[in-house]
XYZ file of C-alpha atoms in Angstrom:
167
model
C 108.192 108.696 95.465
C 111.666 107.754 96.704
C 112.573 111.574 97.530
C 109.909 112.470 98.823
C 110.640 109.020 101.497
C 114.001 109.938 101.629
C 112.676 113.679 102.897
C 110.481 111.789 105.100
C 113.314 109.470 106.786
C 114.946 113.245 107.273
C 112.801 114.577 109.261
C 111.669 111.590 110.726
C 115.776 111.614 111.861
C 115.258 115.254 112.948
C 111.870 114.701 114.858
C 114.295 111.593 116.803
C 116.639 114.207 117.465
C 114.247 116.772 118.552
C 112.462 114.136 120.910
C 116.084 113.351 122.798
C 116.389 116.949 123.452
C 112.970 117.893 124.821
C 113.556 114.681 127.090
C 117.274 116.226 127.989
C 115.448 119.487 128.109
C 112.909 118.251 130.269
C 115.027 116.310 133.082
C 117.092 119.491 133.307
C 114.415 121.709 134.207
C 113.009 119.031 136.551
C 116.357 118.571 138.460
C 116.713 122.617 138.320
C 112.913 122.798 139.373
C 113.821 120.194 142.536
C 116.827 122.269 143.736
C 114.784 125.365 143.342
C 111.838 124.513 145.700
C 114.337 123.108 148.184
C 116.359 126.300 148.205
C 112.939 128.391 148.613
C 111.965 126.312 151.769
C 115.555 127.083 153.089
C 114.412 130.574 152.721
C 111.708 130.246 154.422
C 113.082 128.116 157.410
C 115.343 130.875 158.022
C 112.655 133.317 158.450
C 111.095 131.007 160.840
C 109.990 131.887 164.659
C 109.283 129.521 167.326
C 105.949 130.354 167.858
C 104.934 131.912 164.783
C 103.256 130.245 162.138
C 104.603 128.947 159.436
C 104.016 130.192 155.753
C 103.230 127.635 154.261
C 101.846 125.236 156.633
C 100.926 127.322 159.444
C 102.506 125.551 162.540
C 103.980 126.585 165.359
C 106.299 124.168 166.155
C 109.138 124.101 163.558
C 111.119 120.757 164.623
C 112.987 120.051 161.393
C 113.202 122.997 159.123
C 114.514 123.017 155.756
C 118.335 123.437 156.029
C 120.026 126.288 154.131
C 120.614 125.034 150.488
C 123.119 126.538 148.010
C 120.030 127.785 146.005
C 119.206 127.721 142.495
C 117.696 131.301 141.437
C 114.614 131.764 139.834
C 116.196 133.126 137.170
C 118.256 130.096 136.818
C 114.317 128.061 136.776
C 112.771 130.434 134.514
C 115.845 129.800 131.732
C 115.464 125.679 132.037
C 111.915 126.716 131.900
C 112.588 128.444 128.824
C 114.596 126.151 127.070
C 112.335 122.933 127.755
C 109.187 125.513 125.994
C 111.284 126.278 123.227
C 112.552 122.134 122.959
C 108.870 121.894 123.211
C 108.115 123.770 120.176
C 110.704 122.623 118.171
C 109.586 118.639 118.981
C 105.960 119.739 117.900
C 107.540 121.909 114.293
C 109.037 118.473 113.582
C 106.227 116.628 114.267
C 104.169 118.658 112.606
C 106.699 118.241 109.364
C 106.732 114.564 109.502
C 102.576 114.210 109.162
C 102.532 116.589 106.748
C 105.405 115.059 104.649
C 103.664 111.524 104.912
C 100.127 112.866 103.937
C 101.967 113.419 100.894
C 103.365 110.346 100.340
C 100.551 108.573 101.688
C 98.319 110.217 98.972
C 101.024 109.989 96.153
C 101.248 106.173 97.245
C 97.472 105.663 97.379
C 97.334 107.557 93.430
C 99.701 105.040 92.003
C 98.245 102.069 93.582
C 94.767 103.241 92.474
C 96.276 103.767 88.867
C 97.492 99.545 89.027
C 96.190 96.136 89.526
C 98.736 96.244 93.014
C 98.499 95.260 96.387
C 100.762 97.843 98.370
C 103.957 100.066 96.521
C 106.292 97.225 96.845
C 104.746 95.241 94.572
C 104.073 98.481 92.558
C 107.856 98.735 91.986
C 108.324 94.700 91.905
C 106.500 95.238 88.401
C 107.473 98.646 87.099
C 110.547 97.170 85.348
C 108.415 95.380 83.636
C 105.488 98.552 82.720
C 108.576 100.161 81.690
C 110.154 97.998 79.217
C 106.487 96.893 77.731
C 105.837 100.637 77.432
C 108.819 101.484 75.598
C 108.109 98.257 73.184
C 104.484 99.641 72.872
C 106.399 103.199 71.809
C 108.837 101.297 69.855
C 105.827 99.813 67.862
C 103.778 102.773 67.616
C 106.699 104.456 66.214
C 106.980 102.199 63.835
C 103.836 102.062 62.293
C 103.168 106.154 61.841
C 106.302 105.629 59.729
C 104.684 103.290 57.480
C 101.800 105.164 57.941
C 103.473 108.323 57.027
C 105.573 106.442 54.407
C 101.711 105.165 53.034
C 100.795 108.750 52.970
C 103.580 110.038 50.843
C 103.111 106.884 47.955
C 99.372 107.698 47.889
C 100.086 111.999 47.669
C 102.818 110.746 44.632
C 99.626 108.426 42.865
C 97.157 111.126 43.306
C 99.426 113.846 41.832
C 100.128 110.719 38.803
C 96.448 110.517 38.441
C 95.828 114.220 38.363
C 98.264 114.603 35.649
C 96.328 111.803 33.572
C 93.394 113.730 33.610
């Protein structure tokens, strides 16, 4: 039980680590995302003709265009694209570790409480001190008595031979 928590608080650690990094992931592509669109309008303002419509909203009059903005490519949007997907994914693999990992111990959890008179698995390991020393007495005794037992045996194999040899 206590490895498979310890596992558990792992990847719990690694799914915390993999949240903060889709977040990072995700404000960067945002901000990148941002400068992109304003450096597309500033290539379209500077295609722009008194007169003619605009592109995108189709009028004439163009009193405050976009101004010309040290752009961000679309390559540069597709990679912070990229990289937020692939921060995506590796949030949702660690995710998908952590639920798996505590079905397990959820289960192994709900088998040892079912197999005991206790209320939740602190008090399961509150008494198994206890189980464990009363089960090694119960051993201890056991032990004990196939010897005599076994020493029982022997005396009544050593009278039977006697009493064959009477006969």
């Amino acid at each position: 039980w206590q490895s498979l928590n310890d596992e558990l608080q792992t990847l719990l650690d690694i799914s915390d680590k993999a949240e903060a990094e889709l977040g990072k992931k995700t404000g960067e592509h945002q901000a990148v995302f941002n400068a992109f669109m304003h450096s597309q309008a500033g290539i379209l303002a500077k295609k722009l003709v008194d007169g003619s419509p605009c592109p995108v909203c189709g009028s004439l009059d163009h009193p405050t265009p976009a101004l010309d903005a040290e752009g961000v490519s679309e390559e540069d949007y597709n990679l912070a694209q990229s990289a937020m997907e692939q921060a995506r994914k590796d949030y949702d693999a660690a995710i998908a570790k952590v639920k798996t990992k505590g079905g397990v111990l959820s289960q192994l959890e709900k088998n040892l409480l079912d197999q005991s008179d206790c209320k939740d698995i602190q008090d399961l390991f509150t008494k198994l001190p206890d189980w464990l020393t009363a089960s090694q007495a119960d051993a201890d005794n056991k032990e004990k008595a196939a010897a005599a037992l076994k020493e029982q045996l022997e005396q009544w194999t050593l009278k039977s031979a006697r009493l064959s040899e009477l006969d």
